[in-house]
PDB file of C-alpha atoms in Angstrom:
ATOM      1  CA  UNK A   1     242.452 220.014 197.635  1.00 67.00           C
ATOM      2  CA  UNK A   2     244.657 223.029 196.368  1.00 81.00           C
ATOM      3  CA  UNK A   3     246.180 223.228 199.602  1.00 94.00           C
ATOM      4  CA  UNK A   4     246.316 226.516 202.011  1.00 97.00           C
ATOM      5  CA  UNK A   5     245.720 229.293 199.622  1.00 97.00           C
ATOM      6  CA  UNK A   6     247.024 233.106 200.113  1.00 98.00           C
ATOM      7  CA  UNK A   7     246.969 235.687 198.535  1.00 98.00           C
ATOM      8  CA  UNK A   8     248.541 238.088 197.258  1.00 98.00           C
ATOM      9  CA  UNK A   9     251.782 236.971 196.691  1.00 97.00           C
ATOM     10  CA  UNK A  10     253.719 239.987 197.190  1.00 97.00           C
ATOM     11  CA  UNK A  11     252.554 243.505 198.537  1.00 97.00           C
ATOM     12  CA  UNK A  12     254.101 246.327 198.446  1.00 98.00           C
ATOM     13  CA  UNK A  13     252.503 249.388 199.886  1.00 97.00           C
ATOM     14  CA  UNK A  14     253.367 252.652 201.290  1.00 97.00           C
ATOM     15  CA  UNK A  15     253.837 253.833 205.245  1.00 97.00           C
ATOM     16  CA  UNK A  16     250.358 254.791 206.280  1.00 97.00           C
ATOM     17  CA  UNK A  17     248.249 252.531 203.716  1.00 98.00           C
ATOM     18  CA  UNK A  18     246.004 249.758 205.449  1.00 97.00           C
ATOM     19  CA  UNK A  19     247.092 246.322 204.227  1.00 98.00           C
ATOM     20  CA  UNK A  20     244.749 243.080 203.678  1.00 98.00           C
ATOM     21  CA  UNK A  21     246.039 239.932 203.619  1.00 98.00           C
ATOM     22  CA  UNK A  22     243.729 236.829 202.838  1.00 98.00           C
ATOM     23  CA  UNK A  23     243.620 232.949 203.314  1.00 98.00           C
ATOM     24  CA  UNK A  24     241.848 229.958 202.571  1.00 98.00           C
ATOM     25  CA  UNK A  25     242.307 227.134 204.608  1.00 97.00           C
ATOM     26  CA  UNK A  26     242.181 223.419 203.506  1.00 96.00           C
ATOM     27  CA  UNK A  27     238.671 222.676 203.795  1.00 95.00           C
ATOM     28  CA  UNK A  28     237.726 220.746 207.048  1.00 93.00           C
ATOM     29  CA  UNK A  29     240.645 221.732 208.913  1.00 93.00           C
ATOM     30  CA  UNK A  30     239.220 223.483 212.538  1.00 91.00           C
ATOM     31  CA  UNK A  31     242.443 225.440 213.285  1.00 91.00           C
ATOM     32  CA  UNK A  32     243.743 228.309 211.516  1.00 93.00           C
ATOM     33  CA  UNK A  33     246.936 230.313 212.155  1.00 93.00           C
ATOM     34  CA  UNK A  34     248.418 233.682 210.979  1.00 96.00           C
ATOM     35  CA  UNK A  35     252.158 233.444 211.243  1.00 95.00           C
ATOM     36  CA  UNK A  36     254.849 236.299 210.511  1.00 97.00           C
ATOM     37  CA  UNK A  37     258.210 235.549 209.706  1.00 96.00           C
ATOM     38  CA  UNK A  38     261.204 237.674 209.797  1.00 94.00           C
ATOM     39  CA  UNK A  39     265.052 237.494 209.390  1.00 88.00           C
ATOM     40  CA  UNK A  40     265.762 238.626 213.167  1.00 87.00           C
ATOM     41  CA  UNK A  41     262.679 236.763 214.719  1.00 86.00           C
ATOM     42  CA  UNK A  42     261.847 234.062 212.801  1.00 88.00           C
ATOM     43  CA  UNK A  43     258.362 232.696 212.637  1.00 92.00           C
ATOM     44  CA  UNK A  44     256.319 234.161 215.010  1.00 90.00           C
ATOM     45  CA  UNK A  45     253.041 233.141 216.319  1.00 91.00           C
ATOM     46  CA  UNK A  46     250.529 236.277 215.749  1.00 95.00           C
ATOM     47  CA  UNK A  47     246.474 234.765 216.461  1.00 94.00           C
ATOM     48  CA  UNK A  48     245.474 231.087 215.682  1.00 91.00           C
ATOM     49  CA  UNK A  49     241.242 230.105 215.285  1.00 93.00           C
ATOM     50  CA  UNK A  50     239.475 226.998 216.296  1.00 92.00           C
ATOM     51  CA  UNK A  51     236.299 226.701 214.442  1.00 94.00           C
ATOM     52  CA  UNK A  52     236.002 230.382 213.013  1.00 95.00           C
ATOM     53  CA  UNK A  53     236.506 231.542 216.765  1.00 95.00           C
ATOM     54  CA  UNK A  54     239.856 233.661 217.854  1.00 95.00           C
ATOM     55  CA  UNK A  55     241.493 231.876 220.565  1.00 90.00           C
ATOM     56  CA  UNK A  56     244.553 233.199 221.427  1.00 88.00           C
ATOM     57  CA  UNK A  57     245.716 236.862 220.067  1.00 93.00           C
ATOM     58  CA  UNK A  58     248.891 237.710 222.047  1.00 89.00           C
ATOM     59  CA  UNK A  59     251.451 237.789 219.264  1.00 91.00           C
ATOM     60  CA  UNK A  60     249.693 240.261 217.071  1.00 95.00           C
ATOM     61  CA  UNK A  61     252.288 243.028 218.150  1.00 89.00           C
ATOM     62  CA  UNK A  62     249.819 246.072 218.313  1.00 89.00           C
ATOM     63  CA  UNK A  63     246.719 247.396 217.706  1.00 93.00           C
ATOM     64  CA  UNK A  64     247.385 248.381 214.177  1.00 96.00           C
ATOM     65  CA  UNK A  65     247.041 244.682 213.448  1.00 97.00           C
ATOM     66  CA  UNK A  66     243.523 242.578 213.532  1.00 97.00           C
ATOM     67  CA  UNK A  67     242.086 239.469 212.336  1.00 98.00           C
ATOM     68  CA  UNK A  68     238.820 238.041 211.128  1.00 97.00           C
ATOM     69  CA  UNK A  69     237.500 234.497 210.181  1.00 98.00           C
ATOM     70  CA  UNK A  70     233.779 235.407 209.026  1.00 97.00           C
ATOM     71  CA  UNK A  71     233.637 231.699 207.894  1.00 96.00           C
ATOM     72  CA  UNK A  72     235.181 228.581 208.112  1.00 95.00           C
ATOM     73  CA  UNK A  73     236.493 229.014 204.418  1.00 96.00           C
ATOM     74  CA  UNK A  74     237.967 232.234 204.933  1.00 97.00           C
ATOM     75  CA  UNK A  75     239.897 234.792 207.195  1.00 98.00           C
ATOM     76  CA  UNK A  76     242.298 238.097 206.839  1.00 98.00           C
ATOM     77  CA  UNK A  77     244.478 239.529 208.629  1.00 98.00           C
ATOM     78  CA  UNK A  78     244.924 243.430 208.602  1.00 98.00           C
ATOM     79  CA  UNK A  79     247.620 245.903 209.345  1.00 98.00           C
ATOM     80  CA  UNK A  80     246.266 249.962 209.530  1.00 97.00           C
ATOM     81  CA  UNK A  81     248.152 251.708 208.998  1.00 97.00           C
ATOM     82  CA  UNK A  82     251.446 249.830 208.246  1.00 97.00           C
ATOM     83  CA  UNK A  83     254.597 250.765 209.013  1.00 97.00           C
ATOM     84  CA  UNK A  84     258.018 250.021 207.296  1.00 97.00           C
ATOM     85  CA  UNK A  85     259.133 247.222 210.402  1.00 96.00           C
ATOM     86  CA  UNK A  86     255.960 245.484 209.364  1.00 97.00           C
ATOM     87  CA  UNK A  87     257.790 243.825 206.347  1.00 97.00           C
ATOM     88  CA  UNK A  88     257.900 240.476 206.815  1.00 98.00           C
ATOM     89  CA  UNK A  89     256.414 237.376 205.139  1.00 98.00           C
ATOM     90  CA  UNK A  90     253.171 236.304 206.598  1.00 98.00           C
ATOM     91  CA  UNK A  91     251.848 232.919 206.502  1.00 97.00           C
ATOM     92  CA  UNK A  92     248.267 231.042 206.922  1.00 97.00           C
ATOM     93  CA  UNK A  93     247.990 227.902 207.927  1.00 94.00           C
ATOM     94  CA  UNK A  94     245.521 225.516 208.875  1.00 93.00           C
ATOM     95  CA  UNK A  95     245.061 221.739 210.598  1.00 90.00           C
ATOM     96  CA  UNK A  96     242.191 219.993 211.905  1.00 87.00           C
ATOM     97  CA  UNK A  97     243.877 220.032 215.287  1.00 74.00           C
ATOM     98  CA  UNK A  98     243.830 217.711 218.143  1.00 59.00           C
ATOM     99  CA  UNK A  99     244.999 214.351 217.420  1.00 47.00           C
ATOM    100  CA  UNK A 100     245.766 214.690 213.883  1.00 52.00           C
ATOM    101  CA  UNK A 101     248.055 218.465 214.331  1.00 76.00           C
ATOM    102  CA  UNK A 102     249.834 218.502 210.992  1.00 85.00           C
ATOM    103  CA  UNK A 103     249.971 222.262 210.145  1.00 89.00           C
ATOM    104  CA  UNK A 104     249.473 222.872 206.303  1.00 93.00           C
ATOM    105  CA  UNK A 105     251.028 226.164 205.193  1.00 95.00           C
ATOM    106  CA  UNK A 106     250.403 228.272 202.840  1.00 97.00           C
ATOM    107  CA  UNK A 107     252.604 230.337 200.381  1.00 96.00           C
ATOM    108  CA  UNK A 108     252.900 233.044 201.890  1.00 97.00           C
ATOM    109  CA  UNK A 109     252.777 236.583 201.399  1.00 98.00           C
ATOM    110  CA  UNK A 110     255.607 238.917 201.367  1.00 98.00           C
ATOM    111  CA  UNK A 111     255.128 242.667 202.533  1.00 98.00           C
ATOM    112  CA  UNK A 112     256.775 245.471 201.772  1.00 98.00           C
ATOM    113  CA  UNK A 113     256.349 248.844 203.659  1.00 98.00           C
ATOM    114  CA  UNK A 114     257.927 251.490 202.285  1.00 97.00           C
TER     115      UNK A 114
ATOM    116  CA  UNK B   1     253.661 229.372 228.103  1.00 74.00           C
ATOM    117  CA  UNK B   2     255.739 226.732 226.006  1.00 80.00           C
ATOM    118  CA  UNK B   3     259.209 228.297 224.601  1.00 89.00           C
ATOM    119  CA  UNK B   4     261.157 225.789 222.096  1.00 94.00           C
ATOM    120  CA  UNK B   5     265.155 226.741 221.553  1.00 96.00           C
ATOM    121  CA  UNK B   6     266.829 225.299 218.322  1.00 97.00           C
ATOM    122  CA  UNK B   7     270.902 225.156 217.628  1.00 97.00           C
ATOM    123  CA  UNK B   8     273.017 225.285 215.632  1.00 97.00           C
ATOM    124  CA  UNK B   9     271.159 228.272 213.516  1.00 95.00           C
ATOM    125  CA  UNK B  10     272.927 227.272 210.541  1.00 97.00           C
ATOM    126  CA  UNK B  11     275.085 224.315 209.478  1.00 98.00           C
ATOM    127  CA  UNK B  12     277.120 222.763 206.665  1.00 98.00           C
ATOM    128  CA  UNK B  13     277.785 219.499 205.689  1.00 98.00           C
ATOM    129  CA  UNK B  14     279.295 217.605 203.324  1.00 98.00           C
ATOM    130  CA  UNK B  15     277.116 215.174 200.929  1.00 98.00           C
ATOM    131  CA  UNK B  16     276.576 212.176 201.992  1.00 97.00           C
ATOM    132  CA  UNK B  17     277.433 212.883 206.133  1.00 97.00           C
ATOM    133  CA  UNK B  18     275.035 213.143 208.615  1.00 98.00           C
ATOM    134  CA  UNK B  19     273.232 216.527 209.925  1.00 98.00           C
ATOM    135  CA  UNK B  20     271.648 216.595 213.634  1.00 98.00           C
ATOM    136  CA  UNK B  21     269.362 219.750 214.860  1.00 98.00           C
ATOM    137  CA  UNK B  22     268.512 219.529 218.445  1.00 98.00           C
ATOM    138  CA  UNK B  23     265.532 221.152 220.032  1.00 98.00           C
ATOM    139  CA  UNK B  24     264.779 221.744 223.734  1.00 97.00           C
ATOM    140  CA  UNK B  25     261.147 223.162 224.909  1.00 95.00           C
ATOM    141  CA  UNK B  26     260.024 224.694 228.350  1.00 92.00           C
ATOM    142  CA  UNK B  27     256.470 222.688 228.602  1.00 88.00           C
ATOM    143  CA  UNK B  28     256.354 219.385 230.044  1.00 87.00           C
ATOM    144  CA  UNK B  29     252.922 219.213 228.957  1.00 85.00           C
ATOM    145  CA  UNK B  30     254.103 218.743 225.277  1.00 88.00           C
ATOM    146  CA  UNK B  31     252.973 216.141 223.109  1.00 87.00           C
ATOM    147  CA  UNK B  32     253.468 216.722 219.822  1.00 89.00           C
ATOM    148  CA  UNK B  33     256.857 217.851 218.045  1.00 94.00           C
ATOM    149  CA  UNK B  34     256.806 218.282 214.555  1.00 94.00           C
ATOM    150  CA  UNK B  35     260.004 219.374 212.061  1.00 97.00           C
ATOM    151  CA  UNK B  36     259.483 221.444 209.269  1.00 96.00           C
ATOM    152  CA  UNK B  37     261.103 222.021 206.335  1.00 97.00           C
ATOM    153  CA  UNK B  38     261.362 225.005 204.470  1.00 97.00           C
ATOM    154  CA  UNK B  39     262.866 225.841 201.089  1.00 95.00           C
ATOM    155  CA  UNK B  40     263.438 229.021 199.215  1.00 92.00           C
ATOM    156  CA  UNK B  41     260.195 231.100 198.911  1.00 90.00           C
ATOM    157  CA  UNK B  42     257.870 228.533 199.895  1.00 93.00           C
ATOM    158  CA  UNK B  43     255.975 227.929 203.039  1.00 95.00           C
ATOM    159  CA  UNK B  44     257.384 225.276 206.191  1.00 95.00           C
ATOM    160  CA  UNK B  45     256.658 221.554 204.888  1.00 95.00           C
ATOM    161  CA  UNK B  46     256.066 218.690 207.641  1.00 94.00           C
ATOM    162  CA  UNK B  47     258.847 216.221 206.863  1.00 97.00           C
ATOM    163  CA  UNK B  48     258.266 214.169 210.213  1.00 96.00           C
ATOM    164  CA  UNK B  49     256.548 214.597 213.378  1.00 94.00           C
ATOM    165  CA  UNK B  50     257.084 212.628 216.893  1.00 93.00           C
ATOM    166  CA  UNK B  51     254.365 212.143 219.764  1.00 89.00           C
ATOM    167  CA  UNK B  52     255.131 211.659 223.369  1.00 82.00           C
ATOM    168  CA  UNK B  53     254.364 208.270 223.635  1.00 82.00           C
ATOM    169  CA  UNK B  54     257.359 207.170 221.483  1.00 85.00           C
ATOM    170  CA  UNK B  55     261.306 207.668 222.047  1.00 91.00           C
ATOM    171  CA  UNK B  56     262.169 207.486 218.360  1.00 95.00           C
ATOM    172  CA  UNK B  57     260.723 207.715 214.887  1.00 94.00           C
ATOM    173  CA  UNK B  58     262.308 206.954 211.045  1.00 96.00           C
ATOM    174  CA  UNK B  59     261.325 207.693 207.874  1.00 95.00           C
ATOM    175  CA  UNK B  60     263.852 206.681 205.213  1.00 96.00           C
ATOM    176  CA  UNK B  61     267.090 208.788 205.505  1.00 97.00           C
ATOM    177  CA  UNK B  62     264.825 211.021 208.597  1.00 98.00           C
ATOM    178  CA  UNK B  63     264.997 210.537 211.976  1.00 98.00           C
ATOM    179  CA  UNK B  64     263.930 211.749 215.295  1.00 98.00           C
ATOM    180  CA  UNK B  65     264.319 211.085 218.852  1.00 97.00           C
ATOM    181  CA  UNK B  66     262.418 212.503 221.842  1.00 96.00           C
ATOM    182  CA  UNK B  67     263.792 212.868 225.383  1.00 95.00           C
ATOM    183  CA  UNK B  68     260.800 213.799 227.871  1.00 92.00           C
ATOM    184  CA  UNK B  69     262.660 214.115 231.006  1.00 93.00           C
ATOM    185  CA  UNK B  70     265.611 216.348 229.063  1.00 94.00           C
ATOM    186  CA  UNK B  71     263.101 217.881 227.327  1.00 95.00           C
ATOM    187  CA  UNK B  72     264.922 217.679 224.441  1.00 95.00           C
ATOM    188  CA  UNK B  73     264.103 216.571 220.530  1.00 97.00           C
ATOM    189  CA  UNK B  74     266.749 215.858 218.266  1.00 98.00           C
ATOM    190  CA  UNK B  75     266.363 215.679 213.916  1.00 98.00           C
ATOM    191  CA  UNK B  76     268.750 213.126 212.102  1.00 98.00           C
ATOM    192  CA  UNK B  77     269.272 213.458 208.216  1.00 98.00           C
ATOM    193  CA  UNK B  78     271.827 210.532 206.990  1.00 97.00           C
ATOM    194  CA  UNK B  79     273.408 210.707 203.967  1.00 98.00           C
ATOM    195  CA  UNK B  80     272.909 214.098 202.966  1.00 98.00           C
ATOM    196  CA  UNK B  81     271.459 215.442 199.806  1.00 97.00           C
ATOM    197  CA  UNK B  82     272.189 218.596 197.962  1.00 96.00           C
ATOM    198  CA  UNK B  83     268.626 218.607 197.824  1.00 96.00           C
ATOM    199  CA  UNK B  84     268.301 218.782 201.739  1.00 98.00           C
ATOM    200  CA  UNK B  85     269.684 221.882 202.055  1.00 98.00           C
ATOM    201  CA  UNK B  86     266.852 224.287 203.395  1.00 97.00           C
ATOM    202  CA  UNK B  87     265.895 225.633 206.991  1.00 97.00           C
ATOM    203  CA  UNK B  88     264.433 223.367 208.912  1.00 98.00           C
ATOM    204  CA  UNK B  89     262.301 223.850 212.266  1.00 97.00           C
ATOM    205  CA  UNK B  90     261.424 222.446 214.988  1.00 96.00           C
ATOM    206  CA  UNK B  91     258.334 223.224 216.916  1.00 93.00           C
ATOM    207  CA  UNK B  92     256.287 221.825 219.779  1.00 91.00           C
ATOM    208  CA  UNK B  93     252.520 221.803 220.830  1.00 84.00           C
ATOM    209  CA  UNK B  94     251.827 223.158 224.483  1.00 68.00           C
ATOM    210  CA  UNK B  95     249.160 222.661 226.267  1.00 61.00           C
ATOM    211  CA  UNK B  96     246.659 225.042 225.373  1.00 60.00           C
ATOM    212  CA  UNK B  97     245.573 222.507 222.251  1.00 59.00           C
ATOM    213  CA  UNK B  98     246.591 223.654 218.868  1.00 62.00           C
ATOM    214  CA  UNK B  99     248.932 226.571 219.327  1.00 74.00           C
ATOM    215  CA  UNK B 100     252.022 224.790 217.778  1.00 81.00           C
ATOM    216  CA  UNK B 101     255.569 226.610 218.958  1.00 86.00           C
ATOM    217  CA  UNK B 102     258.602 227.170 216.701  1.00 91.00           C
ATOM    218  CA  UNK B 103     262.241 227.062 216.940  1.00 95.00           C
ATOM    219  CA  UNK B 104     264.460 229.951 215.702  1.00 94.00           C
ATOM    220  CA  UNK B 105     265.194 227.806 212.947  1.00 95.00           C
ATOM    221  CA  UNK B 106     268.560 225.633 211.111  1.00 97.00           C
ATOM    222  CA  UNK B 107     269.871 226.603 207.559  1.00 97.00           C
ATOM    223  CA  UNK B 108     271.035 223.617 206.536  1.00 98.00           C
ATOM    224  CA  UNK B 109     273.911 223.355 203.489  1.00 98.00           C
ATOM    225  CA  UNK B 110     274.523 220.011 201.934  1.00 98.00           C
ATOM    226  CA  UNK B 111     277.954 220.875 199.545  1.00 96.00           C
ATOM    227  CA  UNK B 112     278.509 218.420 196.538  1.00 93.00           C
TER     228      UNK B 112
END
């Protein structure tokens, strides 16, 4: 397997612009997180899926943010319209949860708002 | 809901001494405390992991120990390796299943 798989790599946009970010999970895995990681707050929690389902949404910071999982293969996470404090790297990643919790990450993508 | 605190936030050693990162969390439900490591530009990379039913775990030149009462997790890197320097964090798993709980995070630099 090619591992957690985001794209794109880098994004830079302007204030105002809605922003798509995208991830493939490791196939099989059940869980799937959207992380954001900053200098001043480090990695942050934003949603996190079990089995295509959102289960727990209380760190996406505001409404301007949202994310899908249409299928178990797939999922984005979207920021409308962005602003410059939402640069940050953002990271999928995905386990099959329970017992076996090992979190694979992904790349990352690194947004700039300008 | 679980909160996991992580010191020192960055570190130096030289190569070939020992590093420690402690961790402390806020859910005695915990079971699961993984480290991560994370170099330059890349995404965090499991190096070891620890379940509640164990004090201690080693891996080579990685350790870590787990203290349920303190609530406290510790990561041991002997002999230090230039290559070893990265951040590395600590998280926890709290009882609401998967949602897995990170520390600030430890730069760690290993100096030839």
């Amino acid at each position: 397997d090619a591992g957690v798989i985001q794209s794109p790599r880098h994004e830079v946009t302007e204030m105002g612009q809605e922003v798509t970010l995208r991830c493939k999970p490791i196939s099989g895995h059940d869980y799937l997180f959207w992380y954001r990681q900053t200098m001043m707050r480090g990695l942050e929690l934003l949603i996190y899926f079990n089995n295509n389902v959102p289960i727990d949404d209380s760190g996406m910071p505001e409404d301007r943010f949202s994310a899908k999982m249409p299928n178990a293969s797939f999922s984005t996470l979207k920021i409308q319209p962005s602003e410059p404090r939402d640069s940050a790297v953002y990271f999928c990643a995905s386990s099959l949860g329970g017992s076996n919790t090992e979190a694979f990450f992904g790349q990352g993508t690194r947004l700039t708002v300008v | 809901g679980e909160n996991v605190e992580q010191h020192p936030s960055t570190l130096s050693v030289q190569e070939g001494d020992s590093a420690v990162i402690k961790c402390t969390y806020s859910d005695s439900a915990s079971n699961y405390f993984p480290w991560y490591k994370q170099e330059l530009g890349k995404g965090p990379q499991l190096i070891i992991d620890i379940r509640s039913n164990v004090g201690e775990k080693k891996d080579q030149r990685i350790a870590v120990t787990l203290n349920k009462t303190a609530k406290h997790f510790s990561l041991h890197i002997t002999e230090t390796q230039p290559e070893d320097s990265a951040v590395y964090f600590c998280a926890a798993i709290g009882n609401q299943g998967g949602k897995l709980i990170f520390g600030q995070g430890t730069e760690l630099s290993v100096k030839p």
